[in-house]
Short mmCIF file of C-alpha atoms in Angstrom, two decimals:
data_model
loop_
_atom_site.label_atom_id
_atom_site.label_comp_id
_atom_site.label_asym_id
_atom_site.label_seq_id
_atom_site.Cartn_x
_atom_site.Cartn_y
_atom_site.Cartn_z
CA MET I 1 29.70 -4.33 -24.02
CA LYS I 2 27.58 -6.31 -22.19
CA ARG I 3 28.36 -5.78 -18.05
CA THR I 4 29.06 -9.60 -15.90
CA PRO I 5 25.84 -10.03 -13.42
CA THR I 6 26.53 -9.60 -10.05
CA ALA I 7 26.67 -12.28 -7.02
CA GLU I 8 23.55 -10.69 -5.88
CA GLU I 9 21.93 -10.29 -9.48
CA ARG I 10 22.83 -14.56 -10.06
CA GLU I 11 21.82 -16.17 -7.34
CA ARG I 12 18.28 -14.48 -6.96
CA GLU I 13 18.33 -15.33 -10.52
CA ALA I 14 18.97 -19.01 -9.08
CA LYS I 15 16.07 -18.37 -6.56
CA LYS I 16 14.34 -17.69 -9.32
CA LEU I 17 14.61 -20.88 -11.21
CA ARG I 18 14.84 -23.55 -8.76
CA LEU I 19 11.59 -22.24 -7.42
CA LEU I 20 10.10 -21.93 -10.95
CA GLU I 21 11.52 -25.68 -11.21
CA GLU I 22 9.60 -27.13 -7.52
CA LEU I 23 5.57 -25.41 -9.02
CA GLU I 24 6.00 -27.35 -12.11
CA ASP I 25 2.81 -27.18 -14.01
CA THR I 26 0.87 -26.06 -10.71
CA TRP I 27 -0.26 -22.55 -9.10
CA LEU I 28 1.09 -21.50 -5.25
CA PRO I 29 -1.85 -20.62 -3.61
CA TYR I 30 -3.31 -17.13 -2.82
CA LEU I 31 -6.46 -15.53 -1.20
CA THR I 32 -8.06 -12.17 -0.90
CA PRO I 33 -10.68 -10.78 0.61
CA LYS I 34 -13.20 -13.29 -0.19
CA ASP I 35 -11.45 -15.91 1.31
CA ASP I 36 -12.64 -17.13 5.22
CA GLU I 37 -8.99 -17.55 6.44
CA PHE I 38 -7.56 -13.29 3.88
CA TYR I 39 -7.10 -11.78 7.75
CA GLN I 40 -6.16 -14.57 9.92
CA GLN I 41 -3.17 -14.66 7.38
CA TRP I 42 -2.64 -11.55 7.34
CA GLN I 43 -2.15 -11.38 10.69
CA LEU I 44 -0.40 -13.97 10.97
CA LYS I 45 1.91 -13.75 8.24
CA TYR I 46 2.20 -9.86 7.24
CA PRO I 47 1.85 -8.20 10.56
CA LYS I 48 3.60 -5.37 9.12
CA LEU I 49 1.62 -4.38 6.51
CA ILE I 50 -1.29 -2.12 7.01
CA LEU I 51 -3.63 -0.47 4.32
CA ARG I 52 -5.75 2.39 4.93
CA GLU I 53 -8.91 3.13 2.96
CA ALA I 54 -9.67 5.90 1.20
CA GLY I 55 -12.51 7.03 3.31
CA GLY I 56 -9.40 7.63 6.37
CA VAL I 57 -7.91 10.80 3.88
CA PRO I 58 -8.85 13.57 4.76
CA GLU I 59 -11.77 14.04 0.98
CA GLU I 60 -9.29 18.25 -0.12
CA LEU I 61 -6.31 16.14 0.38
CA HIS I 62 -7.69 13.47 -1.95
CA ARG I 63 -8.69 16.98 -4.72
CA GLU I 64 -5.24 18.12 -4.26
CA VAL I 65 -3.45 14.47 -4.77
CA GLN I 66 -5.83 13.31 -7.66
CA GLU I 67 -5.05 16.87 -9.53
CA ALA I 68 -1.88 17.01 -9.08
CA PHE I 69 -1.28 13.64 -11.01
CA VAL I 70 -3.14 15.18 -13.73
CA THR I 71 -1.57 17.87 -14.40
CA LEU I 72 1.44 16.15 -14.53
CA HIS I 73 0.78 13.84 -16.69
CA LYS I 74 -0.73 16.33 -18.72
CA HIS I 75 2.62 18.80 -18.81
CA GLY I 76 4.36 15.30 -20.04
CA CYS I 77 6.22 15.38 -16.62
CA LEU I 78 6.26 11.88 -16.52
CA PHE I 79 8.74 9.48 -18.44
CA ARG I 80 9.11 5.42 -18.50
CA ASP I 81 13.00 4.59 -17.69
CA LEU I 82 15.49 2.87 -19.65
CA VAL I 83 16.63 0.64 -16.62
CA ARG I 84 19.73 -1.43 -17.23
CA ILE I 85 18.99 -4.96 -16.21
CA GLN I 86 22.56 -8.39 -16.66
CA GLY I 87 23.75 -6.01 -19.08
CA LYS I 88 20.68 -5.76 -21.04
CA ASP I 89 19.02 -2.10 -22.15
CA LEU I 90 14.22 -2.69 -20.97
CA LEU I 91 12.47 -0.20 -21.02
CA THR I 92 10.23 -0.24 -18.17
CA PRO I 93 6.25 -0.37 -18.92
CA VAL I 94 5.23 2.23 -15.69
CA SER I 95 5.78 6.03 -16.63
CA ARG I 96 7.58 7.96 -14.30
CA ILE I 97 8.86 11.19 -12.07
CA LEU I 98 10.74 11.49 -8.53
CA ILE I 99 9.48 13.99 -6.65
CA GLY I 100 11.08 15.33 -2.39
CA ASN I 101 13.86 17.71 -1.11
CA PRO I 102 15.83 19.42 -3.39
CA GLY I 103 18.74 17.89 -4.04
CA CYS I 104 17.99 14.19 -3.43
CA THR I 105 18.60 11.38 -5.66
CA TYR I 106 16.99 7.43 -6.04
CA LYS I 107 19.07 5.53 -7.72
CA TYR I 108 17.25 1.41 -9.07
CA LEU I 109 17.73 -1.23 -11.67
CA ASN I 110 21.40 1.22 -12.52
CA THR I 111 19.96 3.93 -13.26
CA ARG I 112 19.59 7.40 -11.14
CA LEU I 113 16.35 9.70 -11.15
CA PHE I 114 16.57 12.78 -9.83
CA ALA I 115 14.44 14.19 -7.69
CA VAL I 116 11.73 17.18 -9.22
CA PRO I 117 12.29 19.61 -5.37
CA TRP I 118 9.15 20.26 -3.79
CA PRO I 119 8.72 23.40 -2.61
CA VAL I 120 10.33 22.61 1.26
CA LYS I 121 10.25 25.80 3.42
CA GLY I 122 13.22 27.63 3.23
CA SER I 123 13.52 26.56 -0.37
CA ASP I 124 12.92 29.05 -4.24
CA ILE I 125 11.70 26.55 -6.48
CA LYS I 126 11.20 28.52 -9.81
CA TYR I 127 8.47 25.86 -11.55
CA HIS I 128 7.75 26.39 -15.36
CA GLU I 129 4.35 26.39 -14.61
CA ALA I 130 1.92 26.97 -11.73
CA GLY I 131 0.01 23.77 -12.10
CA ILE I 132 3.24 22.33 -11.25
CA ALA I 133 4.35 23.49 -8.77
CA ALA I 134 1.38 23.34 -6.65
CA ALA I 135 1.15 19.78 -8.46
CA CYS I 136 4.29 19.21 -5.87
CA GLN I 137 3.20 21.69 -3.03
CA ALA I 138 0.05 19.06 -3.15
CA LEU I 139 2.81 15.92 -3.39
CA LEU I 140 4.98 17.78 -0.19
CA LYS I 141 1.45 17.91 1.54
CA LEU I 142 0.35 14.14 0.94
CA ASN I 143 4.11 13.24 2.38
CA ASN I 144 3.88 15.05 5.70
CA PHE I 145 0.28 13.35 5.94
CA LEU I 146 2.36 9.89 5.12
CA GLN I 147 4.06 11.18 7.24
CA ILE I 148 2.81 11.33 10.31
CA GLU I 149 0.08 8.29 9.79
CA THR I 150 3.25 6.04 9.22
CA ILE I 151 4.73 7.19 12.28
CA GLN I 152 0.57 6.57 14.32
CA ALA I 153 0.35 3.17 13.02
CA TRP I 154 4.30 2.17 14.08
CA GLU I 155 3.88 3.92 17.44
CA GLU I 156 -0.21 1.73 17.78
CA LEU I 157 1.83 -1.55 16.94
CA VAL I 158 4.65 -0.72 19.19
CA ALA I 159 1.95 -0.07 22.12
CA LYS I 160 -0.24 -3.56 21.32
CA GLU I 161 3.04 -5.51 20.86
CA ARG I 162 4.43 -4.76 24.12
CA ALA I 163 0.02 -5.29 25.86
CA ASN I 164 0.56 -8.34 24.59
CA ILE I 165 -2.66 -7.51 22.71
CA ASP I 166 -3.65 -10.15 20.38
CA VAL I 167 -5.29 -8.15 17.15
CA VAL I 168 -6.57 -9.59 14.03
CA PRO I 169 -7.19 -8.04 10.34
CA VAL I 170 -4.74 -4.46 9.90
CA CYS I 171 -7.64 -2.56 7.40
CA ILE I 172 -8.16 0.88 8.11
CA GLY I 173 -11.04 1.90 7.18
CA PRO I 174 -13.31 5.12 8.54
CA ASP I 175 -15.29 3.46 10.11
CA PHE I 176 -12.62 0.70 11.41
CA PRO I 177 -10.59 1.27 14.15
CA ARG I 178 -6.76 1.15 13.26
CA VAL I 179 -4.43 -1.92 14.95
CA GLY I 180 -1.97 -3.68 13.65
CA MET I 181 -0.21 -6.48 14.87
CA GLY I 182 2.86 -9.19 14.34
CA ALA I 183 6.26 -9.35 16.89
CA PHE I 184 8.80 -7.63 16.52
CA ASP I 185 11.52 -5.08 17.98
CA GLY I 186 10.01 -1.64 18.87
CA PRO I 187 11.94 1.40 17.27
CA ASP I 188 12.30 3.64 19.70
CA GLU I 189 10.46 7.68 19.55
CA VAL I 190 13.94 8.55 17.29
CA ASP I 191 13.79 5.34 15.37
CA ILE I 192 10.21 5.66 14.27
CA LYS I 193 10.30 9.08 13.09
CA ASN I 194 13.61 8.97 11.56
CA ARG I 195 12.74 5.38 9.64
CA SER I 196 9.72 7.19 8.54
CA ALA I 197 11.27 10.51 7.83
CA TYR I 198 10.22 10.02 3.74
CA ASN I 199 11.97 12.22 1.24
CA VAL I 200 11.31 10.97 -1.95
CA THR I 201 8.43 10.21 -3.96
CA LEU I 202 8.18 8.36 -6.90
CA LEU I 203 4.91 8.64 -9.25
CA ASN I 204 4.03 5.99 -11.80
CA PHE I 205 1.32 5.78 -14.04
CA MET I 206 0.26 2.91 -16.38
CA ASP I 207 -2.44 2.56 -18.72
CA PRO I 208 -3.31 -1.91 -19.09
CA GLN I 209 -5.04 -0.87 -22.65
CA LYS I 210 -2.52 0.73 -23.62
CA MET I 211 0.02 -1.86 -22.46
CA PRO I 212 -1.20 -5.29 -24.20
CA TYR I 213 2.43 -7.03 -23.36
CA LEU I 214 1.71 -7.09 -19.84
CA LYS I 215 3.97 -9.95 -17.97
CA GLU I 216 1.48 -12.53 -16.33
CA GLU I 217 2.60 -13.30 -12.76
CA PRO I 218 4.31 -16.69 -12.58
CA TYR I 219 4.12 -17.31 -9.12
CA PHE I 220 0.70 -17.79 -8.32
CA GLY I 221 -1.99 -17.23 -11.46
CA MET I 222 -2.72 -13.84 -10.42
CA GLY I 223 -3.07 -12.52 -13.76
CA LYS I 224 -1.35 -9.47 -15.77
CA MET I 225 1.82 -7.02 -13.74
CA ALA I 226 2.82 -4.09 -14.31
CA LEU I 227 4.83 -4.92 -11.52
CA GLY I 228 6.75 -8.06 -10.86
CA TRP I 229 7.87 -9.44 -7.35
CA HIS I 230 10.70 -6.74 -6.06
CA HIS I 231 11.76 -5.63 -2.75
CA ASP I 232 12.24 -1.86 -3.17
CA GLU I 233 15.35 -0.63 -3.50
CA ASN I 234 18.66 1.22 -1.93
CA LEU I 235 16.87 2.28 0.90
CA VAL I 236 17.67 3.04 4.75
CA ASP I 237 17.26 0.25 6.20
CA ARG I 238 13.88 -0.60 8.57
CA SER I 239 12.80 2.01 7.14
CA ALA I 240 8.83 2.69 6.10
CA VAL I 241 7.28 2.76 2.09
CA ALA I 242 4.11 4.58 2.85
CA VAL I 243 2.13 4.28 -1.04
CA TYR I 244 -1.08 7.04 -2.55
CA SER I 245 -3.29 4.74 -5.09
CA HIS I 246 -5.38 6.36 -7.35
CA SER I 247 -7.18 4.47 -10.59
CA CYS I 248 -8.90 6.79 -12.64
CA GLU I 249 -12.52 5.56 -12.63
CA GLY I 250 -15.38 7.19 -11.58
CA PRO I 251 -16.82 5.46 -8.51
CA GLU I 252 -20.18 4.55 -10.14
CA GLU I 253 -17.87 2.42 -12.25
CA GLU I 254 -15.97 0.76 -9.36
CA SER I 255 -17.62 -2.69 -8.86
CA GLU I 256 -17.51 -4.66 -5.84
CA ASP I 257 -15.45 -8.49 -6.07
CA ASP I 258 -17.85 -10.67 -8.38
CA PRO I 259 -18.12 -13.69 -5.18
CA GLN I 260 -18.20 -16.59 -8.30
CA LEU I 261 -15.33 -15.64 -9.67
CA GLU I 262 -12.05 -17.35 -8.53
CA GLY I 263 -8.78 -15.83 -7.64
CA ARG I 264 -8.67 -12.01 -8.43
CA ASP I 265 -10.52 -9.64 -10.13
CA PRO I 266 -8.70 -9.06 -12.96
CA ASP I 267 -10.42 -5.80 -13.67
CA ILE I 268 -9.52 -4.17 -10.58
CA TRP I 269 -5.90 -3.12 -9.49
CA HIS I 270 -4.80 -4.96 -6.92
CA VAL I 271 -0.72 -5.39 -4.41
CA GLY I 272 0.25 -8.33 -4.08
CA PHE I 273 2.51 -9.98 -1.39
CA LYS I 274 4.41 -12.34 -0.65
CA ILE I 275 7.06 -14.01 1.45
CA SER I 276 10.33 -14.31 -0.25
CA TRP I 277 10.84 -17.44 -1.92
CA ASP I 278 8.83 -19.24 0.34
CA ILE I 279 6.38 -21.61 -1.19
CA GLU I 280 4.96 -22.88 1.35
CA THR I 281 2.76 -19.72 2.25
CA PRO I 282 -0.16 -18.67 0.81
CA GLY I 283 0.42 -15.41 -1.14
CA LEU I 284 -2.14 -11.97 -0.61
CA ALA I 285 -3.91 -10.48 -3.33
CA ILE I 286 -5.07 -7.06 -1.53
CA PRO I 287 -7.55 -4.47 -4.28
CA LEU I 288 -6.61 -1.23 -4.58
CA HIS I 289 -9.10 1.18 -4.76
CA GLN I 290 -9.43 4.87 -5.28
CA GLY I 291 -7.73 7.16 -2.98
CA ASP I 292 -7.14 3.49 -0.88
CA CYS I 293 -2.78 3.73 1.27
CA TYR I 294 -0.59 1.14 2.25
CA PHE I 295 2.08 1.47 4.27
CA MET I 296 5.09 -1.10 4.57
CA LEU I 297 6.85 -0.83 8.82
CA ASP I 298 10.18 -2.10 9.78
CA ASP I 299 11.59 -4.87 7.99
CA LEU I 300 8.43 -6.06 5.54
CA ASN I 301 10.52 -4.80 2.71
CA ALA I 302 13.18 -6.82 3.38
CA THR I 303 11.31 -10.13 3.48
CA HIS I 304 8.78 -10.57 1.72
CA GLN I 305 8.10 -9.44 -1.84
CA HIS I 306 5.67 -7.34 -3.56
CA CYS I 307 4.38 -6.68 -6.94
CA VAL I 308 1.19 -4.54 -8.58
CA LEU I 309 -1.39 -6.22 -9.81
CA ALA I 310 -3.18 -3.86 -13.33
CA GLY I 311 -6.69 -4.16 -14.08
CA LEU I 312 -8.45 -2.17 -16.33
CA PRO I 313 -8.09 1.56 -15.82
CA PRO I 314 -5.22 3.91 -15.86
CA ARG I 315 -3.65 3.68 -12.18
CA PHE I 316 -1.43 6.13 -10.76
CA SER I 317 0.41 6.13 -7.72
CA SER I 318 2.78 7.74 -5.34
CA THR I 319 5.24 5.63 -3.69
CA HIS I 320 7.07 7.81 -0.92
CA ARG I 321 10.27 6.52 0.92
CA VAL I 322 13.30 7.20 2.66
CA ALA I 323 15.91 7.08 0.25
CA GLU I 324 18.91 5.82 1.21
CA CYS I 325 21.27 8.90 0.05
CA SER I 326 24.41 9.07 1.55
CA THR I 327 26.16 9.11 -1.35
CA GLY I 328 23.32 10.72 -3.47
CA THR I 329 22.77 14.13 -2.70
CA LEU I 330 23.58 17.14 -4.65
CA ASP I 331 26.02 18.32 -1.10
CA TYR I 332 27.52 15.46 -0.60
CA ILE I 333 29.06 15.06 -4.80
CA LEU I 334 29.54 18.52 -4.98
CA GLN I 335 31.99 18.19 -1.63
CA ARG I 336 33.68 15.04 -3.19
CA CYS I 337 34.60 17.08 -6.07
CA GLN I 338 35.90 19.71 -3.91
CA LEU I 339 38.05 17.88 -2.22
CA ALA I 340 38.76 15.86 -5.38
CA LEU I 341 40.59 19.24 -6.23
CA GLN I 342 42.17 20.21 -3.46
CA ASN I 343 44.99 19.26 -5.11
CA VAL I 344 44.69 21.38 -8.35
CA CYS I 345 47.82 23.56 -7.86
CA ASP I 346 46.68 26.24 -10.52
CA VAL I 347 43.98 25.92 -14.03
CA LYS I 348 45.78 26.96 -17.80
CA ASP I 349 43.14 29.01 -20.26
CA SER I 350 44.25 25.95 -22.62
CA GLY I 351 43.00 23.30 -19.47
CA ASP I 352 45.64 22.43 -18.56
CA VAL I 353 46.32 22.30 -15.01
CA SER I 354 49.58 22.15 -11.80
CA LEU I 355 49.28 19.74 -8.96
CA LYS I 356 50.34 20.89 -5.58
CA SER I 357 50.87 16.27 -5.17
CA LEU I 358 52.51 13.13 -6.67
CA GLU I 359 51.24 11.15 -3.47
CA PRO I 360 50.10 8.17 -4.87
CA ALA I 361 46.96 7.59 -2.18
CA VAL I 362 46.23 11.63 -2.96
CA LEU I 363 45.41 10.57 -7.33
CA LYS I 364 44.20 7.02 -6.34
CA GLN I 365 41.39 9.09 -4.62
CA GLY I 366 40.54 12.07 -7.31
CA GLU I 367 40.98 9.61 -10.05
CA GLU I 368 37.61 7.33 -8.03
CA ILE I 369 35.89 10.78 -7.22
CA HIS I 370 36.41 11.12 -11.31
CA ASN I 371 34.66 8.43 -12.36
CA GLU I 372 32.16 8.97 -9.21
CA VAL I 373 31.42 11.93 -10.60
CA GLU I 374 31.08 11.14 -14.62
CA PHE I 375 28.81 7.55 -13.87
CA GLU I 376 26.32 8.24 -11.44
CA TRP I 377 25.46 11.51 -11.60
CA LEU I 378 27.05 13.47 -15.19
CA ARG I 379 26.12 10.61 -17.58
CA GLN I 380 23.00 9.15 -16.09
CA PHE I 381 21.63 12.72 -16.04
CA TRP I 382 22.15 13.45 -19.71
CA PHE I 383 21.24 9.75 -20.63
CA GLN I 384 18.42 11.00 -19.93
CA GLY I 385 17.44 13.90 -22.14
CA ASN I 386 15.95 16.88 -21.25
CA ARG I 387 13.46 15.15 -19.39
CA TYR I 388 14.31 17.28 -15.62
CA GLU I 389 13.39 20.58 -17.40
CA LYS I 390 9.79 19.90 -17.68
CA CYS I 391 9.16 21.35 -14.83
CA THR I 392 12.03 22.96 -12.93
CA ASP I 393 15.39 24.20 -14.42
CA TRP I 394 17.12 23.76 -10.66
CA TRP I 395 19.60 20.80 -11.69
CA CYS I 396 20.77 22.22 -14.21
CA GLN I 397 23.05 24.63 -12.87
CA PRO I 398 24.29 21.99 -9.95
CA MET I 399 24.50 19.83 -13.57
CA THR I 400 26.96 22.85 -15.17
CA GLN I 401 28.79 23.60 -11.99
CA LEU I 402 29.73 18.96 -12.06
CA GLU I 403 30.41 19.32 -15.24
CA GLU I 404 32.92 22.21 -15.04
CA MET I 405 35.01 19.90 -12.50
CA TRP I 406 35.63 17.20 -13.87
CA ARG I 407 36.83 18.91 -16.81
CA LYS I 408 39.44 20.26 -14.10
CA MET I 409 39.70 16.12 -13.42
CA GLU I 410 40.59 15.28 -17.04
CA GLY I 411 43.30 17.45 -16.75
CA VAL I 412 44.34 15.65 -13.62
CA THR I 413 44.72 12.72 -15.45
CA ASN I 414 46.29 14.33 -18.55
CA THR I 415 48.94 15.98 -16.11
CA VAL I 416 49.82 12.61 -13.98
CA LEU I 417 49.65 10.99 -17.31
CA HIS I 418 52.35 13.27 -19.05
CA GLU I 419 54.67 12.98 -15.07
CA VAL I 420 54.31 9.04 -15.00
CA ARG I 421 55.48 9.56 -18.80
CA ARG I 422 58.30 11.81 -18.54
CA GLU I 423 61.80 11.46 -18.65
CA GLY I 424 64.37 11.56 -15.17
CA VAL I 425 61.03 9.97 -13.80
CA PRO I 426 62.30 7.05 -11.13
CA VAL I 427 61.18 3.71 -11.84
CA GLY I 428 59.82 3.27 -8.34
CA GLN I 429 57.96 6.49 -8.35
CA ARG I 430 55.96 5.89 -12.00
CA ASN I 431 55.25 2.39 -10.84
CA GLU I 432 53.37 3.81 -7.27
CA ILE I 433 51.47 5.99 -9.26
CA LEU I 434 50.35 3.79 -11.73
CA THR I 435 49.19 1.09 -9.95
CA ALA I 436 47.64 3.50 -7.72
CA ILE I 437 45.64 5.02 -10.30
CA LEU I 438 45.84 2.05 -13.25
CA ALA I 439 42.28 0.19 -11.42
CA SER I 440 40.13 3.75 -11.48
CA LEU I 441 41.55 4.12 -15.62
CA THR I 442 40.70 0.80 -16.21
CA THR I 443 37.40 1.03 -15.27
CA ARG I 444 37.48 4.20 -16.53
CA GLN I 445 37.95 2.78 -20.06
CA THR I 446 35.43 0.41 -19.38
CA LEU I 447 32.91 2.09 -18.23
CA ARG I 448 33.14 5.09 -21.00
CA ARG I 449 32.67 1.95 -23.44
CA GLU I 450 30.20 0.66 -22.16
CA TRP I 451 28.33 4.56 -22.45
CA HIS I 452 29.26 5.19 -25.60
CA ALA I 453 27.73 1.65 -26.96
CA ARG I 454 24.32 2.85 -24.38
CA LYS I 455 23.99 5.71 -26.45
CA GLY I 456 24.11 4.03 -30.31
CA GLY I 457 21.78 1.06 -29.38
CA LYS I 458 18.18 1.36 -29.38
CA LYS I 459 18.93 4.96 -29.32
CA GLU I 460 15.11 5.38 -30.60
CA GLU I 461 13.63 2.89 -27.89
CA HIS I 462 14.57 5.81 -25.38
CA PRO I 463 11.67 8.14 -23.88
CA CYS I 464 14.16 11.27 -24.50
CA ASN I 465 14.86 10.62 -28.04
CA LEU I 466 10.98 9.94 -28.79
CA SER I 467 10.52 14.14 -30.12
CA PRO I 468 13.61 15.92 -32.62
CA ALA I 469 13.20 18.48 -30.67
CA ASN I 470 13.99 16.66 -27.66
CA PRO I 471 17.77 15.16 -28.46
CA MET I 472 20.38 13.72 -26.34
CA PRO I 473 22.82 15.25 -25.14
CA GLN I 474 26.38 14.47 -26.46
CA ARG I 475 27.48 14.92 -22.41
CA PRO I 476 29.49 14.52 -21.05
CA SER I 477 32.06 15.19 -24.27
CA VAL I 478 34.64 12.16 -24.66
CA GLU I 479 33.97 9.46 -26.64
CA ASN I 480 34.88 5.53 -26.37
CA GLY I 481 38.11 5.31 -24.18
CA GLY I 482 39.11 9.51 -24.60
CA PRO I 483 42.62 10.16 -24.12
CA LEU I 484 43.37 7.02 -21.91
CA LEU I 485 44.08 4.85 -24.76
CA SER I 486 46.17 6.60 -26.03
CA ALA I 487 48.33 7.95 -23.20
CA LEU I 488 48.51 4.10 -21.28
CA GLY I 489 49.20 2.73 -24.97
CA TRP I 490 46.27 0.88 -25.66
#
């Protein structure tokens, strides 16, 4: 069943089409470091973008992080995601893994990723391999380093703004004083720390030589894209993003930009930036070499778009984010399920339940939580197969617990439907109950059909189904509409 695009998606697509129509057969201008106006344009139009060159990162940290990339890749821990865009399932060209605080998730393009936990203080994570444990430890170490660097960069921006100092490039090199620029409402110390408190990193890997069908950048003619123009989704408002980049060539293989070459060097990975839906301001294409980092501060991610332009060698990146987790942690969904099950008085061996209350508001809340745990958690998790067990079994017990709670909610639904069909129930009470729960039941029926179609369609293309030894689990075990169809006479 094809999902209707949201208003936001329709508006974004309309803007894109209008922009392409305005361009016709021309390219918008963009700048690279070879252009004289590059750093001036950076200062004026991209004031909250900061680059930290590799020489400013400790050598030991470089070594540990790059070993972590290789280890995770060698153990098959990175997967291409099957994401949902305008009702269509698309396989990402980039392979990914989410690592972060225990119990955190991150949702993008209608796909929820479940963080492989890094070993924060007080946690007891059992990894399947010592190398995977070392990799997660290295990425936590990188996260802490980038958090400190982000806070320092932000504080310097605030200080210079208050001093009204006009500064120029935002490049941070080993022999280059770190500077920031641009006007913005300076946050206080607590805000800075909160907006820099990275709780997850999304690791990416791509080998362009194995991806001959990469799309061309459509507005500036920048060449092949590993990731198209986008804003990072589901982040805390005005929070920072930090990216560590590692291209897999040796230092002796890195080439300098050819001064005779127009535009960016297609052999070198770049990150592109542009002001959203602006056709007047030149874009930027910034080369990324081994170990370079860049930071997007304050509202840059909201006001600008960025893309990743492919080079020749394979590349890893670690993108550290302050994920908006108010509804995306294990603790949150467990509390929601417990709230829904407070209305359960008793559960029999047969699975039948008795309820404390048939109050419409209570039933409505329970059915909404029922949908939330099924479609935002269980189906998202199992649709991705057994990928998370590559690193650790940390998520197995919590997902089993959520599934048990979901089964009790199935029992609640059956009990309520049985009650409204029971002879002798006053018509007014029956109508109040049905009015309260009907929207949730209708949504459940629609989404179950959609997920069933996703499971059956293009199944062979899903990364979790490439190996016969790793089939997609058939969970939750409700197909199509389940008991709802017959109970409601549909």
